[in-house]
Short mmCIF file of C-alpha atoms and ligand atoms in Angstrom, two decimals:
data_model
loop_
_atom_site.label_atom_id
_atom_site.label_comp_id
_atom_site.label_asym_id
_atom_site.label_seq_id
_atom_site.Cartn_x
_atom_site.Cartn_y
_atom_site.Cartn_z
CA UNK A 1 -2.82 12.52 -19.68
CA UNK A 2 -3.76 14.07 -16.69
CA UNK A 3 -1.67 16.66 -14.47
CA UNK A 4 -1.47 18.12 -10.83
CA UNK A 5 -1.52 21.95 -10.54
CA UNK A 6 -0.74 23.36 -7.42
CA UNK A 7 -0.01 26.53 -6.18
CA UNK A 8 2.18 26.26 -3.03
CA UNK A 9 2.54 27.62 -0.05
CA UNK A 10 -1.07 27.78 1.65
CA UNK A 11 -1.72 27.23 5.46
CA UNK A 12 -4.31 24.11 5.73
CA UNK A 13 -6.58 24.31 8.73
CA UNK A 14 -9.67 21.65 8.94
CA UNK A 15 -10.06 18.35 8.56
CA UNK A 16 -9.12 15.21 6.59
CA UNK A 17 -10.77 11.86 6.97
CA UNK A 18 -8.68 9.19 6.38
CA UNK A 19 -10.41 6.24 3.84
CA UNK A 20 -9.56 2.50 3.64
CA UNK A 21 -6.18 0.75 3.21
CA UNK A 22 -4.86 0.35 0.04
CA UNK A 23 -2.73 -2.50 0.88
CA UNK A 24 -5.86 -4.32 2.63
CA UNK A 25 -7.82 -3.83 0.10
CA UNK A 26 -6.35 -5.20 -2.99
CA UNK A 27 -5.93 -8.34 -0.39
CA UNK A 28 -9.13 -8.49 0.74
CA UNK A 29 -10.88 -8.51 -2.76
CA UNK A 30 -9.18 -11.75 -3.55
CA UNK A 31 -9.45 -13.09 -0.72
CA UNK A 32 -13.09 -12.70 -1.15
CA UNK A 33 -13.41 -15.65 -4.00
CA UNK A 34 -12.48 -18.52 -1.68
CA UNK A 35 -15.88 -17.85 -0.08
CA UNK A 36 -19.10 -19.97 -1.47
CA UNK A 37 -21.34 -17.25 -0.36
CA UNK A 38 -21.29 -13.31 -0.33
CA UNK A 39 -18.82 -11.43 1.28
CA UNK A 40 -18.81 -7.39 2.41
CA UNK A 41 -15.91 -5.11 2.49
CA UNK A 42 -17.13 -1.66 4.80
CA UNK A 43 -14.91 1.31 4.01
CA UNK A 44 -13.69 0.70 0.62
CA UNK A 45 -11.45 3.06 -0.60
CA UNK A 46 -12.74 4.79 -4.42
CA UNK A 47 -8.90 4.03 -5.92
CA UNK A 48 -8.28 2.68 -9.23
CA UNK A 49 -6.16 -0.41 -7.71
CA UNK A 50 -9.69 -1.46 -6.36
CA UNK A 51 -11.39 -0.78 -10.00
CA UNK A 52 -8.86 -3.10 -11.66
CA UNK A 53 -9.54 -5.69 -8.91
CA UNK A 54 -13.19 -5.79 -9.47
CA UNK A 55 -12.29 -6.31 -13.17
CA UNK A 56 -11.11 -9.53 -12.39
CA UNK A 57 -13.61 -10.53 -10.27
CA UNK A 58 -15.98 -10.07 -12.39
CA UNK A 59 -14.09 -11.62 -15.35
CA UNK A 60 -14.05 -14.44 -13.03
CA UNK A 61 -17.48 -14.45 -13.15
CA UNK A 62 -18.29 -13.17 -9.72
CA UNK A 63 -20.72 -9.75 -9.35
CA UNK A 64 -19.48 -6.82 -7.32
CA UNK A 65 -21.75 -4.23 -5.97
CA UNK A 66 -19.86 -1.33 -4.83
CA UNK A 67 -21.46 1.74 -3.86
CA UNK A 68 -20.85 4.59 -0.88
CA UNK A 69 -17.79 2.33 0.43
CA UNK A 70 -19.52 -0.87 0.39
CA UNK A 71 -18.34 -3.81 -1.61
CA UNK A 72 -20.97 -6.86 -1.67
CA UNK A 73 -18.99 -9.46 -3.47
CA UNK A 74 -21.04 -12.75 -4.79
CA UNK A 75 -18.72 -15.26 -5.41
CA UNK A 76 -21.03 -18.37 -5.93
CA UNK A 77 -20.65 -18.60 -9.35
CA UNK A 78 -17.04 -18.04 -9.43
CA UNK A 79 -15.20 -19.68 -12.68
CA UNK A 80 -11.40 -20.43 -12.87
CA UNK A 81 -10.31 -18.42 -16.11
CA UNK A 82 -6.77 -17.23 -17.02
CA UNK A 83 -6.07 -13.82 -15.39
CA UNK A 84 -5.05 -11.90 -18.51
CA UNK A 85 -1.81 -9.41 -19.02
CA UNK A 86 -3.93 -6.50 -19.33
CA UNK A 87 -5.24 -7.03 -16.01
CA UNK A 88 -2.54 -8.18 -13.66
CA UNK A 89 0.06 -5.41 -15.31
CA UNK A 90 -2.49 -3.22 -13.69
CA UNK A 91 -1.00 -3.52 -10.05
CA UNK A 92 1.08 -5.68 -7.76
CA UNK A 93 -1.80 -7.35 -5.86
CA UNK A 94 -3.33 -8.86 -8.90
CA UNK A 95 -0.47 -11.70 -7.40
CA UNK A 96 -2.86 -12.33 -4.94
CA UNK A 97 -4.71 -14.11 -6.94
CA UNK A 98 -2.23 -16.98 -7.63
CA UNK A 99 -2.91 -17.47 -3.72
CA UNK A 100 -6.89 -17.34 -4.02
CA UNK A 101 -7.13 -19.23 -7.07
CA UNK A 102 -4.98 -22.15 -6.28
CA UNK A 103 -6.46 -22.52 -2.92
CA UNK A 104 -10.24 -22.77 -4.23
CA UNK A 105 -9.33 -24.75 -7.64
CA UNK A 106 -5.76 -26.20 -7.20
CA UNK A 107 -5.00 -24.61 -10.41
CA UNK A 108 -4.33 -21.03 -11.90
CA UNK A 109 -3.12 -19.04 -15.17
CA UNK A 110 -1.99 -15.42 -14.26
CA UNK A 111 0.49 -13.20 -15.57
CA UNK A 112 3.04 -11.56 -13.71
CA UNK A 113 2.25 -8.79 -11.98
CA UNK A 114 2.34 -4.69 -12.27
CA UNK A 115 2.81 -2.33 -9.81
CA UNK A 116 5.18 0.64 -8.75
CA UNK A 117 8.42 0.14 -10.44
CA UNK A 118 11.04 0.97 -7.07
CA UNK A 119 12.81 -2.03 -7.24
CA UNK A 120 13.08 -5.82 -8.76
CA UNK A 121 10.42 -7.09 -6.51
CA UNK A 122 10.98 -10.70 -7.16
CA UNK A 123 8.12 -13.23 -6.04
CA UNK A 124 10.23 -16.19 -5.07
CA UNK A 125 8.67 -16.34 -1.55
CA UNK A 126 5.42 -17.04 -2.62
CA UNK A 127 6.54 -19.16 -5.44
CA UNK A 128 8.17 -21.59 -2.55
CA UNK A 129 5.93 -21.56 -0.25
CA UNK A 130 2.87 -22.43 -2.75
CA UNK A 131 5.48 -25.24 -3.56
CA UNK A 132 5.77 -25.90 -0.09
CA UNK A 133 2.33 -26.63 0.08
CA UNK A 134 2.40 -29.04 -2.57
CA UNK A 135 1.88 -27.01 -5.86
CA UNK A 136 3.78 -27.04 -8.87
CA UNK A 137 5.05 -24.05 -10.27
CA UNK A 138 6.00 -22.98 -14.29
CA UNK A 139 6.66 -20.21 -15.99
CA UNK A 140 5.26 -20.03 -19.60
CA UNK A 141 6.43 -16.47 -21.02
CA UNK A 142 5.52 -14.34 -18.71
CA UNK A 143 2.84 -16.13 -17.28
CA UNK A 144 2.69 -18.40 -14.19
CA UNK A 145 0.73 -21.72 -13.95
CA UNK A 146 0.14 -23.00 -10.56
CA UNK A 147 -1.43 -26.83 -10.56
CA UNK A 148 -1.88 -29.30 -7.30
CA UNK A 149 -3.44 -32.48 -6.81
CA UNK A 150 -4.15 -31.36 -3.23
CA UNK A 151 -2.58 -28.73 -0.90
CA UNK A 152 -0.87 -29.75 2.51
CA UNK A 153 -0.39 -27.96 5.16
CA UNK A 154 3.58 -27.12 5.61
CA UNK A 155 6.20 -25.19 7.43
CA UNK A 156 7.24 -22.58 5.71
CA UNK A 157 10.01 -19.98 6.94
CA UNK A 158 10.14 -16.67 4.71
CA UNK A 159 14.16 -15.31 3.89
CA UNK A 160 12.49 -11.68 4.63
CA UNK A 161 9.47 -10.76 6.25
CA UNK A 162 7.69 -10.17 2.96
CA UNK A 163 4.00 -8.66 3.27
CA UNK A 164 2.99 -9.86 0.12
CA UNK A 165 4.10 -12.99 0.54
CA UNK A 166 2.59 -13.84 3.84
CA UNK A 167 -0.84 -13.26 2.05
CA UNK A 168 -0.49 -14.76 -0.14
CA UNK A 169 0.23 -18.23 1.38
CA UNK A 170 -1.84 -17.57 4.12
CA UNK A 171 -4.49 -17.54 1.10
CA UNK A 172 -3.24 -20.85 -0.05
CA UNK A 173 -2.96 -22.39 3.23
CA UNK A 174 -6.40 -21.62 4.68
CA UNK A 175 -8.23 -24.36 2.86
CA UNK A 176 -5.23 -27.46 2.54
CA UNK A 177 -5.59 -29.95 4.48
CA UNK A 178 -3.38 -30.02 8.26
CA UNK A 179 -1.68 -27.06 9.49
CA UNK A 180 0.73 -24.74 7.92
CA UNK A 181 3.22 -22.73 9.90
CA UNK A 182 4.57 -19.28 8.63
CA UNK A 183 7.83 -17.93 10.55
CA UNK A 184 9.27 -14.81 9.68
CA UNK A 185 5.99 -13.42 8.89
CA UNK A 186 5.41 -10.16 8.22
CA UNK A 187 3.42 -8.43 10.87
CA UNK A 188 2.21 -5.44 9.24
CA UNK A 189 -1.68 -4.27 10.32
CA UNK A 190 -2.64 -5.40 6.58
CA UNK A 191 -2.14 -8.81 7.46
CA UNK A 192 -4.05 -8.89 10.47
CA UNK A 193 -6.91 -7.60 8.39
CA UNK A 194 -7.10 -10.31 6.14
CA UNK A 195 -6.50 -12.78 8.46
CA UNK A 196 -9.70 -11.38 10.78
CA UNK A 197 -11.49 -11.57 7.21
CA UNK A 198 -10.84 -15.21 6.51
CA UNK A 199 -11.42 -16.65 10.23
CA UNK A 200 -14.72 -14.31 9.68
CA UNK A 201 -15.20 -16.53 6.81
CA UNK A 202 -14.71 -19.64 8.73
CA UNK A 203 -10.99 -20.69 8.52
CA UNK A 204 -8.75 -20.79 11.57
CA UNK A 205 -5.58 -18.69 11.03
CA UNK A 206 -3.89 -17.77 14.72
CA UNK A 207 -1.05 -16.02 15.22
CA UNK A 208 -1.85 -12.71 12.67
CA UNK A 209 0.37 -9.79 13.68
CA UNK A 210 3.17 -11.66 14.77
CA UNK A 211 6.04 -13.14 12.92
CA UNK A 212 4.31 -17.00 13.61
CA UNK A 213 0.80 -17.51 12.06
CA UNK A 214 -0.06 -21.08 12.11
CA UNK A 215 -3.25 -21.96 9.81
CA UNK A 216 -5.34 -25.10 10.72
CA UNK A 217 -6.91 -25.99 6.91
CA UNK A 218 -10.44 -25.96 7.06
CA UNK A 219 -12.77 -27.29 4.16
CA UNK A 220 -15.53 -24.60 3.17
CA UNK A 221 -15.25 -20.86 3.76
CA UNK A 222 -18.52 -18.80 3.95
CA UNK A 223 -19.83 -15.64 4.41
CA UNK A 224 -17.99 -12.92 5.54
CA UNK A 225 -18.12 -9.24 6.76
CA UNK A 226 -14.91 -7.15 7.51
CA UNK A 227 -13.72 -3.12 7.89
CA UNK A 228 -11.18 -2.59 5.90
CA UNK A 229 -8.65 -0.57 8.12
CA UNK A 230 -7.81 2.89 7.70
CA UNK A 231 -4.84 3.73 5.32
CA UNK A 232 -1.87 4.17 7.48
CA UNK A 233 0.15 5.71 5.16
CA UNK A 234 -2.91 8.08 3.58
CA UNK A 235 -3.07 9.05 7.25
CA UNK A 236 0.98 9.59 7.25
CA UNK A 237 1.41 11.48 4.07
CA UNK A 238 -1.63 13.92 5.01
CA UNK A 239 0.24 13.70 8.85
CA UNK A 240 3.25 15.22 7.14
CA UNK A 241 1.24 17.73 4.77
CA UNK A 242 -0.07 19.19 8.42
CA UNK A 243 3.80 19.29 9.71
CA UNK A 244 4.87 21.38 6.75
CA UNK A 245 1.18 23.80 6.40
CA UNK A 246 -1.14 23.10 9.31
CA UNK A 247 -3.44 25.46 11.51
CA UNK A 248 -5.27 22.75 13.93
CA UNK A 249 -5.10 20.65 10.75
CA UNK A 250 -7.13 17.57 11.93
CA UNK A 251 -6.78 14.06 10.88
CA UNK A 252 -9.23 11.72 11.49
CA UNK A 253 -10.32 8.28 11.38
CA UNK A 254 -6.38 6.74 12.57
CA UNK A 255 -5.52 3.95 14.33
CA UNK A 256 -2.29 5.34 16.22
CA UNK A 257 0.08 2.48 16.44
CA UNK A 258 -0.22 2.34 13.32
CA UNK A 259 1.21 4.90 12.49
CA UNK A 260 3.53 5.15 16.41
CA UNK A 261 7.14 5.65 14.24
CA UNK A 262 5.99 8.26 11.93
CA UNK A 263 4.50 9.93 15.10
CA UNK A 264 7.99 9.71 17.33
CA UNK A 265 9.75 11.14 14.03
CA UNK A 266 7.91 14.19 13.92
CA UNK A 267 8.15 14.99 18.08
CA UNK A 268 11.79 14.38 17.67
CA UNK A 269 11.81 17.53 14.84
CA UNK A 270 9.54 19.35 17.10
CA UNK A 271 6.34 19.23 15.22
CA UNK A 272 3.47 19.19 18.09
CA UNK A 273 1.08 17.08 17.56
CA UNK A 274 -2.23 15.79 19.85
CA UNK A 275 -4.08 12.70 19.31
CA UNK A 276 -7.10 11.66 20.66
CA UNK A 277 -9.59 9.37 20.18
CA UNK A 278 -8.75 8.59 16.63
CA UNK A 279 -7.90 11.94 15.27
CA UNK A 280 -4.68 13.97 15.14
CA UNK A 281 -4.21 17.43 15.44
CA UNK A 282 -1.39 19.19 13.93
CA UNK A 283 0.41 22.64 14.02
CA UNK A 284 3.31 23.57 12.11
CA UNK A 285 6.19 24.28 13.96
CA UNK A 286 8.61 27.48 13.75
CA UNK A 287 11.37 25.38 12.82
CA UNK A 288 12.50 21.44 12.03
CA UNK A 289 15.62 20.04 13.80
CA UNK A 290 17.45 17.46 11.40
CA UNK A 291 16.96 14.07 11.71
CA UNK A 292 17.98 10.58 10.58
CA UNK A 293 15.09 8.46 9.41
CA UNK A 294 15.62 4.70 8.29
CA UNK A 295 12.94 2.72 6.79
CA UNK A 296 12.21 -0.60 8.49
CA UNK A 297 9.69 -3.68 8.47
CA UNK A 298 6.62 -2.98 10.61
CA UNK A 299 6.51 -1.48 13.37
CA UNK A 300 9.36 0.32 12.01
CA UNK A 301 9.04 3.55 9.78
CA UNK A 302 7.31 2.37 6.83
CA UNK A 303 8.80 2.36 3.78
CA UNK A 304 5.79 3.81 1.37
CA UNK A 305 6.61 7.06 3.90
CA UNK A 306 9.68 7.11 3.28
CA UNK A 307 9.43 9.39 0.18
CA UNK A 308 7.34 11.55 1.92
CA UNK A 309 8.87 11.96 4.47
CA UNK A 310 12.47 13.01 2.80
CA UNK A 311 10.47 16.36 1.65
CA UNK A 312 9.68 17.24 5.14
CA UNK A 313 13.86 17.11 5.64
CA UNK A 314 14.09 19.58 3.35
CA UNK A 315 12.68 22.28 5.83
CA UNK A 316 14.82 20.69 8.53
CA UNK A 317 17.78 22.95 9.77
CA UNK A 318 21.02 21.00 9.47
CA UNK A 319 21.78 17.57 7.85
CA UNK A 320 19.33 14.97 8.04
CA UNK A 321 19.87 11.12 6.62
CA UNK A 322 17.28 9.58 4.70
CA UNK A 323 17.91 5.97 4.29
CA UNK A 324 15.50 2.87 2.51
CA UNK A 325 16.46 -0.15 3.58
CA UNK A 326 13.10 -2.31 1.91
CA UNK A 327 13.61 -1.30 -2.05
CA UNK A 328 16.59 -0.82 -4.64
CA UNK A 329 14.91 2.00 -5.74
CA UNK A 330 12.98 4.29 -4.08
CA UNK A 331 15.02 7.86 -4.84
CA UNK A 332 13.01 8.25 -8.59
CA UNK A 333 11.81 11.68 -6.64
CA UNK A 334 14.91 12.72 -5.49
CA UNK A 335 16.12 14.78 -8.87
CA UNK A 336 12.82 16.45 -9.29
CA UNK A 337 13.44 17.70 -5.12
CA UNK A 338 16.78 18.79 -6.47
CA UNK A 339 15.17 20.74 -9.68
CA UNK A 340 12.85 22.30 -6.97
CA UNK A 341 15.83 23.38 -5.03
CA UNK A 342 16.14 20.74 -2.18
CA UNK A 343 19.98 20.08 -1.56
CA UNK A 344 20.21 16.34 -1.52
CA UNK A 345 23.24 13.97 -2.34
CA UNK A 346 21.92 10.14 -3.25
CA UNK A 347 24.30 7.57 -2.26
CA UNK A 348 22.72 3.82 -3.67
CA UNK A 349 19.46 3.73 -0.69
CA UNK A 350 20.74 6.69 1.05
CA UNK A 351 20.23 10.65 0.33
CA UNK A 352 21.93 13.52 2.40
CA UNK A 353 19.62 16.23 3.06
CA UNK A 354 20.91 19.67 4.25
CA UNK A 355 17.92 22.48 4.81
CA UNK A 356 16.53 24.30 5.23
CA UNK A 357 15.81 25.42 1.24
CA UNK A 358 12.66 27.03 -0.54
CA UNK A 359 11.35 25.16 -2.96
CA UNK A 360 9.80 26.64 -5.76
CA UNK A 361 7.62 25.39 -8.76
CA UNK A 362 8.27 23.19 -11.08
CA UNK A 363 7.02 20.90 -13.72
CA UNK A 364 7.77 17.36 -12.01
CA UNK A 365 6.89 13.92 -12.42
CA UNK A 366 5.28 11.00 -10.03
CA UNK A 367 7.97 7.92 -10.98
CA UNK A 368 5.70 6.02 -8.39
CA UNK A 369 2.93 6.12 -6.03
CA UNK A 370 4.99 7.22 -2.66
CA UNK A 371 7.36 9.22 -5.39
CA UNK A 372 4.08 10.87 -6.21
CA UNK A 373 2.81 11.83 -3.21
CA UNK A 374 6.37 13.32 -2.23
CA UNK A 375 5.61 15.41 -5.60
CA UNK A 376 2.49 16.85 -4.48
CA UNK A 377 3.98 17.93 -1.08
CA UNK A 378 6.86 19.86 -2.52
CA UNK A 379 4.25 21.27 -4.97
CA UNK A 380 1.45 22.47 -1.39
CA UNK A 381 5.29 24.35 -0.02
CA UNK A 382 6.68 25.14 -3.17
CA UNK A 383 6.70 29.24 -3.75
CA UNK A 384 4.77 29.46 -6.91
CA UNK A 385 2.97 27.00 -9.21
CA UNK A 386 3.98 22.77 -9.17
CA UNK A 387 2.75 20.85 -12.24
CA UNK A 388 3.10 16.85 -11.42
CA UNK A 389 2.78 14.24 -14.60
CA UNK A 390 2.37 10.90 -14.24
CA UNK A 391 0.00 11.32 -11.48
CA UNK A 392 -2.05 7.89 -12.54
CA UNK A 393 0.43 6.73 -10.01
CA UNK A 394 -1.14 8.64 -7.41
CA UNK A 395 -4.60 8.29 -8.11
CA UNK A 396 -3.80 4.51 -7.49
CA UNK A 397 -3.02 4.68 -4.29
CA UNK A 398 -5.19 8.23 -2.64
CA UNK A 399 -8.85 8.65 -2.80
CA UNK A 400 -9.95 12.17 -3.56
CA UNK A 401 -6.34 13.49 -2.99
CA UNK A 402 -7.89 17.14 -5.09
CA UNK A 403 -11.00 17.13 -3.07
CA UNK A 404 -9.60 16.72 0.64
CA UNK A 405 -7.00 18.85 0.19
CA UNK A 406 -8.70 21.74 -1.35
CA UNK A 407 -11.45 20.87 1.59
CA UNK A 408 -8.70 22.42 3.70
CA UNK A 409 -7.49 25.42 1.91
CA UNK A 410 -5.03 23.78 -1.26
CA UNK A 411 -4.30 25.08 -4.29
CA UNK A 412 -5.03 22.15 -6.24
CA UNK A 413 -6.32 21.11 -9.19
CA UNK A 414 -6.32 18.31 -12.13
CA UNK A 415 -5.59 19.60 -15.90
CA UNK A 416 -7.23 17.06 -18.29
CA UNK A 417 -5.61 16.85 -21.85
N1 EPU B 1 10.83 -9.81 -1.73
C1 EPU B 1 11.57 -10.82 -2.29
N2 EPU B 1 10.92 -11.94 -2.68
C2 EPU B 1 9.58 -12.10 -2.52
C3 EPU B 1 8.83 -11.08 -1.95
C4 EPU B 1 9.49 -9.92 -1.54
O1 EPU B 1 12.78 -10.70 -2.45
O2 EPU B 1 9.06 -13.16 -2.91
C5 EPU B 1 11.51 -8.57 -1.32
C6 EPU B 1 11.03 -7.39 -2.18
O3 EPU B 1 11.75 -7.32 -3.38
C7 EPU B 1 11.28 -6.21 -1.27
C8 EPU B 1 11.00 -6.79 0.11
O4 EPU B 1 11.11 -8.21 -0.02
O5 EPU B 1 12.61 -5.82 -1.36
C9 EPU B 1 9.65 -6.43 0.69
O6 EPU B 1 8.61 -6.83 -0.14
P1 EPU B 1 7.17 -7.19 0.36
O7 EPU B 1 6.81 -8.50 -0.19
O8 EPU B 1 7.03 -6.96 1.84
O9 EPU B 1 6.33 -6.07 -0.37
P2 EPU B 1 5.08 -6.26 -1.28
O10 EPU B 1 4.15 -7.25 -0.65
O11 EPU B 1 5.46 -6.43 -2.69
C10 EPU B 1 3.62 -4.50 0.00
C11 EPU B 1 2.92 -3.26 -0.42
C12 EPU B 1 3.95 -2.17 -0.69
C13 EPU B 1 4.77 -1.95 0.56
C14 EPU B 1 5.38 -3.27 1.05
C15 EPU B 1 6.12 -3.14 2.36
C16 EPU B 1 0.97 -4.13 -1.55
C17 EPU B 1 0.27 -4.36 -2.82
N3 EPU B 1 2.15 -3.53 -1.63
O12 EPU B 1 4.44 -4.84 -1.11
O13 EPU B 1 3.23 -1.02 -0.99
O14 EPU B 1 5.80 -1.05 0.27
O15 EPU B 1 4.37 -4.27 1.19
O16 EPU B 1 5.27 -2.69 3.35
O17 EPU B 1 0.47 -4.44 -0.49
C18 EPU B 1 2.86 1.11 -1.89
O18 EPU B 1 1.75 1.06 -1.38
O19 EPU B 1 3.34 2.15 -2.40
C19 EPU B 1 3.68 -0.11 -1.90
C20 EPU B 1 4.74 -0.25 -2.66
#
């Protein structure tokens, strides 16, 4: 078991590079096996979600040379073999396999899938639209087999804008034969990375970052080179570290819009903040004005800063409203705020904030990835000493979360049992 020890309340003044997406990332690595040749991922973030995904790769048989952020995948000699429990438990995106597998050999075995538990996170979206495109689905225990003669392209509409499952049948579509049409699709910057990845590769997907991607099947994918983007929410949670602590904290390595209604959040509390080029620079104000924040579907305030975000309206002077609109359950940090101190009522998705309050230290827990990362800034404001368990959750999600922040002047450390 491993455990966060931080003592609080430090001003941070230097910088912070910002590594690769998560989210792209575990996409991309699938995505990678419906190529006959090699394919490179540049700035690869050092997370365990991307360890477990190289796992399966190479139990698929494909070899993976990762080394200072650059993944080399060789998928020529990639086998179909049944994605075992142990390995898709390991995260959410192990789903996108279903995707890549069925789309190169009209037939997988995988087991459902792991990840942050904030929520029932049914996959019925992807479920259709692989049926959609000619598949057929069953459930054996709690795996999934996924068999088709051939795929065809199809017009699919999605109930939500779901990220995942936009990938996922974009993954499926790329190599059926006609066109499929998405609607509803989810337009988040993840998506257009993958989709830049596969038309790299040599399919034809149009349409990425906006809620109609149409996907003209092509036969053969090849080689393929891509950037994975930088981690918009990485760059958001360490944004909102620099509200609460910064001196000319500086932040580099964003893309701004994606990360525009984090960024009009903050001005509206007063934080002041310059960007340029592709770095922030951040000051912490004298005070916070109270604010309501409401998580929404890109380009709206993301929901993975949601939980961040809520500590920040804990310094705020008044009421602020904190409201998740995405997941069931995404308040599993709210009682550990409340042991710290924080005054917060949780109604179902919504919590009441009034601040300003100190926090002080406590022994806490990360419930989930966001929840953890909403532990560990409580912990860098907290007067006195934070201990976080759990924090596997983190460590799946932030590269070198210890080392960058004690790079600027944290208190931080990891206790090894
Ligand atoms: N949904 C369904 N049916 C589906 C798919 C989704 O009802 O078939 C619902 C979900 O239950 C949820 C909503 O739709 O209520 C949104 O789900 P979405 O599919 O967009 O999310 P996801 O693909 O499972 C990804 C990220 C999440 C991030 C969301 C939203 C990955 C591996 N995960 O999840 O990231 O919160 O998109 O942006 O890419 C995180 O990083 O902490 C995280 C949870």
């Amino acid at each position: 078991m491993k455990q966060l020890i931080i003592n609080g309340n430090k001003e941070l003044t230097g910088e912070i590079k910002i590594s690769g997406a998560k989210n792209s990332v575990v996409a991309l690595i699938p995505a990678a096996i419906l190529s006959d040749e090699e394919v490179t991922l540049y700035n690869v973030p050092n997370i365990s979600d991307t360890k477990a995904l190289m796992d399966i790769i190479e139990l698929l048989n494909g070899k993976v040379d990762y080394k200072n952020e650059t993944m080399k995948i060789d998928t020529s000699k990639i086998e179909n073999k049944v994605v075992p429990e142990s390995l898709s438990k390991k995260l959410r995106a192990s789903y996108y396999f279903m995707g890549a597998l069925l789309s190169k050999f009209k037939y997988a075995e995988i087991y459902f899938p792991g990840g942050c538990n904030i929520g029932s996170r049914p996959i019925d979206f992807h479920i259709n639209g692989f049926k959609k495109l000619g598949a057929e689905v069953t459930i054996e225990g709690n795996k999934y087999i996924f068999k088709a003669e051939k795929l065809k392209g199809a017009r699919i509409y999605l109930d939500f804008a779901s990220v995942g499952a936009t990938i996922n049948i974009m993954l499926a579509a790329v190599k059926a034969e006609g066109t499929t049409h998405i609607s509803n699709a989810a337009k988040e910057p993840e998506i257009v990375n993958i989709a830049s990845l596969l038309n790299n590769m040599g399919a034809k997907i149009r349409g990425a970052g906006t809620s109609e991607i149409v996907i003209e099947g092509v036969e053969k994918l090849g080689k393929g080179v891509i950037d994975v983007i930088p981690d918009r929410i990485e760059a958001g949670t360490y944004t909102i570290i620099g509200a609460l602590l910064g001196k000319d904290l500086k932040i580099s390595g964003i893309i701004e819009d994606h990360i525009d209604a984090l960024l009009s959040k903050l001005k509206e509390m007063g934080v002041d903040i310059k960007v340029k080029n592709n770095s922030l620079v951040i000051n912490k104000p004298e005070q916070f004005k109270a604010i309501n924040v409401k998580t929404l579907v890109f380009p709206g305030f993301a929901t993975d800063l949601g939980q961040p975000m809520s500590v920040l309206l804990t310094q705020a002077d008044g009421m602020s409203i904190f409201e998740e609109t995405i997941y069931e359950n995404r308040m599993g940090h709210i009682k550990y705020l409340q042991k710290m101190g924080a005054n917060i009522r949780v109604n179902d998705r919504t919590a009441i904030i009034v601040g300003r309050t100190l926090l002080k230290g406590e022994e806490v827990t990360a419930t989930d990835l966001r929840a953890g990362a909403a532990m560990v800034i409580a912990g860098l404001i907290a007067k006195g000493t934070t201990k976080v368990n759990e924090i596997e959750h983190i460590l799946r999600g932030y590269e070198n979360i210890v080392e960058k922040l004690t790079g600027v002047g944290a208190d931080i450390t990891i206790k090894e049992d």
